[in-house]
mmCIF file of C-alpha atoms in Angstrom:
data_model
loop_
_atom_site.group_PDB
_atom_site.id
_atom_site.type_symbol
_atom_site.label_atom_id
_atom_site.label_comp_id
_atom_site.label_asym_id
_atom_site.label_seq_id
_atom_site.Cartn_x
_atom_site.Cartn_y
_atom_site.Cartn_z
ATOM 1 C CA MET I 14 -130.129 127.441 182.173
ATOM 2 C CA LEU I 15 -132.904 126.512 184.379
ATOM 3 C CA GLY I 16 -131.030 124.674 187.305
ATOM 4 C CA GLY I 17 -130.981 124.276 190.649
ATOM 5 C CA THR I 18 -129.034 120.688 190.021
ATOM 6 C CA GLY I 19 -125.102 119.610 191.093
ATOM 7 C CA GLU I 20 -125.708 118.312 186.374
ATOM 8 C CA ALA I 21 -126.303 122.381 185.799
ATOM 9 C CA ARG I 22 -123.955 123.649 188.168
ATOM 10 C CA ALA I 23 -120.969 120.697 186.562
ATOM 11 C CA LEU I 24 -122.345 122.720 183.167
ATOM 12 C CA ALA I 25 -122.791 126.039 183.558
ATOM 13 C CA SER I 26 -119.520 125.936 185.179
ATOM 14 C CA ALA I 27 -117.893 123.950 180.888
ATOM 15 C CA LEU I 28 -119.573 126.266 179.296
ATOM 16 C CA LEU I 29 -118.177 129.009 180.701
ATOM 17 C CA ALA I 30 -114.908 127.899 180.398
ATOM 18 C CA ARG I 31 -115.390 127.765 176.832
ATOM 19 C CA GLY I 32 -116.387 131.964 176.831
ATOM 20 C CA VAL I 33 -119.926 131.313 176.776
ATOM 21 C CA HIS I 34 -122.216 133.527 178.512
ATOM 22 C CA VAL I 35 -124.879 131.276 180.921
ATOM 23 C CA VAL I 36 -127.912 133.189 182.870
ATOM 24 C CA SER I 37 -128.648 130.086 185.778
ATOM 25 C CA SER I 38 -132.436 130.653 186.893
ATOM 26 C CA LEU I 39 -132.958 129.384 190.124
ATOM 27 C CA ALA I 40 -136.349 128.610 191.750
ATOM 28 C CA GLY I 41 -135.734 130.615 195.156
ATOM 29 C CA ARG I 42 -137.562 126.970 197.483
ATOM 30 C CA VAL I 43 -133.789 126.634 198.913
ATOM 31 C CA ALA I 44 -133.140 129.835 201.557
ATOM 32 C CA ASN I 45 -129.404 128.748 200.757
ATOM 33 C CA PRO I 46 -128.582 127.229 197.248
ATOM 34 C CA ARG I 47 -125.531 126.426 196.240
ATOM 35 C CA LEU I 48 -124.765 128.477 193.406
ATOM 36 C CA PRO I 49 -123.520 127.809 190.269
ATOM 37 C CA GLU I 50 -120.864 130.000 187.846
ATOM 38 C CA GLY I 51 -121.434 133.089 186.662
ATOM 39 C CA GLU I 52 -124.516 134.711 186.227
ATOM 40 C CA VAL I 53 -127.297 133.660 188.296
ATOM 41 C CA ARG I 54 -131.687 134.653 188.967
ATOM 42 C CA ILE I 55 -133.517 133.944 191.140
ATOM 43 C CA GLY I 56 -137.784 133.420 191.284
ATOM 44 C CA GLY I 57 -139.809 132.524 188.972
ATOM 45 C CA PHE I 58 -141.000 133.657 185.225
ATOM 46 C CA GLY I 59 -144.231 133.689 185.387
ATOM 47 C CA GLY I 60 -145.728 130.843 183.572
ATOM 48 C CA PRO I 61 -144.736 129.812 180.331
ATOM 49 C CA ASP I 62 -145.404 133.437 178.848
ATOM 50 C CA GLY I 63 -142.894 135.185 180.734
ATOM 51 C CA LEU I 64 -140.194 132.470 180.038
ATOM 52 C CA ALA I 65 -141.109 133.228 177.035
ATOM 53 C CA ARG I 66 -141.296 136.785 177.077
ATOM 54 C CA TRP I 67 -136.913 136.341 179.197
ATOM 55 C CA LEU I 68 -135.878 134.967 176.001
ATOM 56 C CA THR I 69 -137.178 136.788 173.873
ATOM 57 C CA ASP I 70 -135.972 140.600 175.214
ATOM 58 C CA HIS I 71 -132.186 138.462 176.728
ATOM 59 C CA GLU I 72 -131.812 137.240 172.804
ATOM 60 C CA ALA I 73 -131.446 133.657 174.379
ATOM 61 C CA VAL I 74 -130.357 131.039 171.801
ATOM 62 C CA ALA I 75 -130.401 128.138 173.426
ATOM 63 C CA VAL I 76 -132.476 126.769 177.120
ATOM 64 C CA VAL I 77 -130.751 123.571 178.835
ATOM 65 C CA ASP I 78 -133.700 122.517 181.481
ATOM 66 C CA ALA I 79 -131.345 120.301 184.039
ATOM 67 C CA THR I 80 -133.994 120.648 186.736
ATOM 68 C CA HIS I 81 -134.793 118.454 189.785
ATOM 69 C CA PRO I 82 -136.309 115.808 187.628
ATOM 70 C CA PHE I 83 -139.323 116.555 189.755
ATOM 71 C CA ALA I 84 -139.715 120.088 188.841
ATOM 72 C CA GLU I 85 -143.015 119.506 187.034
ATOM 73 C CA ARG I 86 -144.066 122.780 186.797
ATOM 74 C CA ILE I 87 -140.757 124.639 185.418
ATOM 75 C CA GLY I 88 -140.283 121.858 183.118
ATOM 76 C CA THR I 89 -143.928 122.013 180.979
ATOM 77 C CA SER I 90 -143.598 125.860 181.318
ATOM 78 C CA ALA I 91 -139.825 125.098 179.527
ATOM 79 C CA VAL I 92 -141.302 123.459 176.772
ATOM 80 C CA ALA I 93 -143.949 125.309 175.804
ATOM 81 C CA GLY I 94 -142.260 128.898 176.662
ATOM 82 C CA ALA I 95 -138.742 128.218 174.806
ATOM 83 C CA LYS I 96 -141.180 126.697 171.993
ATOM 84 C CA ALA I 97 -143.057 130.176 172.307
ATOM 85 C CA ALA I 98 -140.090 132.247 171.967
ATOM 86 C CA ASN I 99 -139.002 129.543 168.644
ATOM 87 C CA VAL I 100 -135.733 128.959 170.710
ATOM 88 C CA PRO I 101 -134.571 126.070 170.822
ATOM 89 C CA LEU I 102 -134.902 123.347 174.574
ATOM 90 C CA LEU I 103 -132.297 120.671 175.797
ATOM 91 C CA ARG I 104 -133.572 118.515 178.857
ATOM 92 C CA LEU I 105 -131.082 117.476 180.748
ATOM 93 C CA GLN I 106 -132.164 114.870 183.039
ATOM 94 C CA ARG I 107 -129.848 111.899 185.442
ATOM 95 C CA PRO I 108 -131.465 109.035 184.770
ATOM 96 C CA GLY I 109 -133.089 107.430 187.774
ATOM 97 C CA TRP I 110 -132.243 105.150 189.932
ATOM 98 C CA GLN I 111 -132.341 100.678 188.825
ATOM 99 C CA PRO I 112 -133.180 98.394 192.107
ATOM 100 C CA ARG I 113 -130.874 95.510 192.012
ATOM 101 C CA HIS I 114 -131.474 92.754 194.538
ATOM 102 C CA ASP I 115 -133.690 95.527 197.034
ATOM 103 C CA ASP I 116 -137.037 95.294 197.897
ATOM 104 C CA TRP I 117 -139.047 98.311 196.218
ATOM 105 C CA HIS I 118 -142.564 99.676 195.909
ATOM 106 C CA TRP I 119 -143.203 102.158 193.102
ATOM 107 C CA VAL I 120 -145.804 104.448 193.924
ATOM 108 C CA ALA I 121 -147.357 107.105 192.202
ATOM 109 C CA SER I 122 -147.623 110.147 194.667
ATOM 110 C CA LEU I 123 -146.145 110.798 198.003
ATOM 111 C CA ASP I 124 -149.998 110.229 198.724
ATOM 112 C CA GLU I 125 -149.608 106.353 197.315
ATOM 113 C CA ALA I 126 -146.707 106.436 199.361
ATOM 114 C CA ALA I 127 -148.689 107.056 203.028
ATOM 115 C CA GLU I 128 -150.874 104.075 202.130
ATOM 116 C CA ARG I 129 -148.125 101.547 201.372
ATOM 117 C CA ILE I 130 -145.772 102.255 204.090
ATOM 118 C CA GLN I 131 -149.094 100.537 206.483
ATOM 119 C CA GLU I 132 -148.269 97.436 205.669
ATOM 120 C CA LEU I 133 -144.327 97.766 206.051
ATOM 121 C CA GLY I 134 -142.851 99.433 208.778
ATOM 122 C CA ASP I 135 -143.360 101.481 211.769
ATOM 123 C CA ARG I 136 -140.343 103.802 211.795
ATOM 124 C CA ILE I 137 -139.941 105.426 208.837
ATOM 125 C CA PHE I 138 -137.180 107.935 206.879
ATOM 126 C CA LEU I 139 -138.355 110.017 205.385
ATOM 127 C CA THR I 140 -136.468 111.445 202.389
ATOM 128 C CA SER I 141 -138.560 113.280 199.579
ATOM 129 C CA GLY I 142 -137.888 116.859 200.411
ATOM 130 C CA ARG I 143 -139.629 118.918 203.012
ATOM 131 C CA GLN I 144 -142.801 120.054 200.867
ATOM 132 C CA GLY I 145 -144.027 116.668 200.785
ATOM 133 C CA LEU I 146 -144.574 116.313 204.232
ATOM 134 C CA ALA I 147 -147.563 117.057 204.581
ATOM 135 C CA ALA I 148 -148.901 113.381 203.012
ATOM 136 C CA PHE I 149 -148.114 112.049 206.102
ATOM 137 C CA ALA I 150 -149.295 114.020 208.829
ATOM 138 C CA HIS I 151 -152.430 111.827 208.617
ATOM 139 C CA CYS I 152 -150.244 109.023 209.561
ATOM 140 C CA ALA I 153 -150.634 108.534 213.432
ATOM 141 C CA ARG I 154 -148.704 105.741 214.410
ATOM 142 C CA GLN I 155 -145.652 105.218 212.048
ATOM 143 C CA TRP I 156 -142.828 107.440 213.907
ATOM 144 C CA PHE I 157 -140.173 109.265 211.045
ATOM 145 C CA LEU I 158 -137.463 110.451 210.670
ATOM 146 C CA ALA I 159 -137.753 113.612 208.064
ATOM 147 C CA ARG I 160 -134.502 114.555 206.237
ATOM 148 C CA CYS I 161 -134.618 117.911 204.781
ATOM 149 C CA VAL I 162 -132.693 120.814 203.239
ATOM 150 C CA ASP I 163 -134.672 124.087 205.343
ATOM 151 C CA PRO I 164 -137.133 123.345 208.138
ATOM 152 C CA PRO I 165 -140.959 122.298 206.477
ATOM 153 C CA GLU I 166 -143.862 123.941 207.749
ATOM 154 C CA PRO I 167 -147.593 122.064 208.682
ATOM 155 C CA PRO I 168 -149.343 120.503 208.304
ATOM 156 C CA LEU I 169 -146.628 116.719 209.988
ATOM 157 C CA PRO I 170 -146.878 114.083 211.305
ATOM 158 C CA PRO I 171 -147.148 113.709 215.656
ATOM 159 C CA ASN I 172 -144.440 111.947 215.993
ATOM 160 C CA ILE I 173 -141.502 113.277 213.138
ATOM 161 C CA GLU I 174 -137.964 113.487 214.114
ATOM 162 C CA ILE I 175 -136.655 116.538 211.893
ATOM 163 C CA LEU I 176 -133.219 116.053 210.409
ATOM 164 C CA LEU I 177 -131.884 119.644 208.178
ATOM 165 C CA ASP I 178 -128.943 118.087 205.879
ATOM 166 C CA ARG I 179 -128.126 118.386 202.655
ATOM 167 C CA GLY I 180 -125.787 115.841 200.637
ATOM 168 C CA PRO I 181 -123.922 114.277 198.921
ATOM 169 C CA TYR I 182 -124.491 111.197 201.997
ATOM 170 C CA ARG I 183 -121.600 108.021 202.160
ATOM 171 C CA VAL I 184 -122.662 104.457 202.480
ATOM 172 C CA GLU I 185 -121.272 103.967 206.541
ATOM 173 C CA GLY I 186 -122.992 107.474 207.495
ATOM 174 C CA GLU I 187 -126.501 106.710 206.076
ATOM 175 C CA ARG I 188 -126.278 102.968 207.670
ATOM 176 C CA ALA I 189 -125.656 104.775 210.867
ATOM 177 C CA LEU I 190 -127.874 106.717 211.144
ATOM 178 C CA MET I 191 -130.465 104.391 209.730
ATOM 179 C CA ARG I 192 -129.522 101.679 212.625
ATOM 180 C CA GLU I 193 -129.110 104.410 215.435
ATOM 181 C CA HIS I 194 -133.560 105.496 214.610
ATOM 182 C CA ARG I 195 -134.128 101.599 213.916
ATOM 183 C CA ILE I 196 -135.636 102.320 210.275
ATOM 184 C CA ASP I 197 -137.626 100.660 209.128
ATOM 185 C CA VAL I 198 -138.028 101.538 206.203
ATOM 186 C CA LEU I 199 -137.465 104.090 203.481
ATOM 187 C CA VAL I 200 -139.225 106.526 201.806
ATOM 188 C CA THR I 201 -138.190 108.538 198.238
ATOM 189 C CA LYS I 202 -137.931 110.153 195.540
ATOM 190 C CA ASP I 203 -136.294 109.175 192.238
ATOM 191 C CA SER I 204 -134.380 111.065 191.282
ATOM 192 C CA GLY I 205 -131.326 109.151 190.117
ATOM 193 C CA GLY I 206 -127.828 110.602 190.084
ATOM 194 C CA ASP I 207 -124.473 109.531 193.572
ATOM 195 C CA MET I 208 -125.441 112.860 195.644
ATOM 196 C CA THR I 209 -128.028 111.420 197.213
ATOM 197 C CA ALA I 210 -127.883 107.368 196.370
ATOM 198 C CA ALA I 211 -126.303 106.068 199.673
ATOM 199 C CA LYS I 212 -129.496 105.497 201.311
ATOM 200 C CA LEU I 213 -130.228 102.813 198.596
ATOM 201 C CA LEU I 214 -127.226 100.939 199.564
ATOM 202 C CA ALA I 215 -127.676 101.250 202.465
ATOM 203 C CA ALA I 216 -131.068 100.418 202.819
ATOM 204 C CA ARG I 217 -130.028 97.200 200.504
ATOM 205 C CA GLU I 218 -127.759 96.067 203.350
ATOM 206 C CA LEU I 219 -130.113 96.772 206.297
ATOM 207 C CA GLY I 220 -132.849 94.570 204.440
ATOM 208 C CA ILE I 221 -135.153 97.476 204.769
ATOM 209 C CA PRO I 222 -137.973 98.438 202.239
ATOM 210 C CA VAL I 223 -137.773 101.138 199.742
ATOM 211 C CA VAL I 224 -140.848 102.995 199.162
ATOM 212 C CA VAL I 225 -139.864 105.121 195.382
ATOM 213 C CA VAL I 226 -141.827 107.479 194.221
ATOM 214 C CA ARG I 227 -141.530 107.536 190.189
ATOM 215 C CA ARG I 228 -140.648 111.010 188.269
ATOM 216 C CA PRO I 229 -144.219 112.754 186.861
ATOM 217 C CA GLU I 230 -144.775 112.999 183.235
ATOM 218 C CA ARG I 231 -143.457 115.652 181.203
ATOM 219 C CA PRO I 232 -143.812 116.982 177.629
ATOM 220 C CA ASP I 233 -141.328 115.435 175.278
ATOM 221 C CA ALA I 234 -138.207 117.424 174.483
ATOM 222 C CA HIS I 235 -134.927 116.375 174.254
ATOM 223 C CA THR I 236 -133.597 114.843 175.833
ATOM 224 C CA VAL I 237 -129.637 114.015 176.738
ATOM 225 C CA HIS I 238 -128.365 111.997 180.848
ATOM 226 C CA ASP I 239 -125.146 114.154 181.246
ATOM 227 C CA VAL I 240 -123.375 117.092 180.965
ATOM 228 C CA ALA I 241 -120.693 115.786 178.568
ATOM 229 C CA ALA I 242 -123.794 115.606 176.262
ATOM 230 C CA ALA I 243 -125.347 118.583 177.704
ATOM 231 C CA LEU I 244 -121.918 120.855 176.414
ATOM 232 C CA ASP I 245 -122.006 118.959 173.025
ATOM 233 C CA TRP I 246 -125.543 120.252 172.188
ATOM 234 C CA VAL I 247 -125.268 123.491 172.939
ATOM 235 C CA SER I 248 -121.918 123.769 171.408
ATOM 236 C CA ALA I 249 -123.552 122.780 168.216
ATOM 237 C CA MET I 250 -126.262 125.298 168.718
ATOM 238 C CA LEU I 251 -123.445 128.086 168.695
ATOM 239 C CA GLU I 252 -122.173 126.728 166.015
ATOM 240 C CA GLY I 253 -124.994 126.490 163.888
#
């Protein structure tokens, strides 16, 4: 299981309850990650070839890629590595968010988001993760509130306040936070799921425009969108 998401933790728990041996692999980019039940390994594999060797050496019978929708590198390695090891692969990917009477501005990257905010506002709520803050380092006119799980490293925008926190969040809390800091633009990635969706509902209520970064393209793979479907797939692999 290539994990790190709530869906990965839920699937690991469900499989363990059925007596399935699961090894959950985390990238190790978060200092204190939420750990799933069962065996856990932390760190990369060394690309597709390294993953293929690991799968072969450990006699894996299936791979589930339940990584974050923006974990582009491991998603690509998963497809190539599983193919090289001749191990069936499933991608468990939560659906993306959909606008409903919202003022959303879709962009292809954080660099494009940094350009789009120039025409939208001056007080920006960044919820795109600590590794993407460098894209806004040249934005000297705006003030930023950046929410991250771990402290970010430079380069950073000159006018920035860092809020260390992790979800799940509630709409009332997000609404109060945006009001307190007089936010007039929200920037986020299309991560999907319920854990961090409250900010979108709060932005809708407050009439705040949202800049949304589209998900990166990934290689084709058999994909399901919920834990129940992934559980059925793994069960079928084991029965086969």
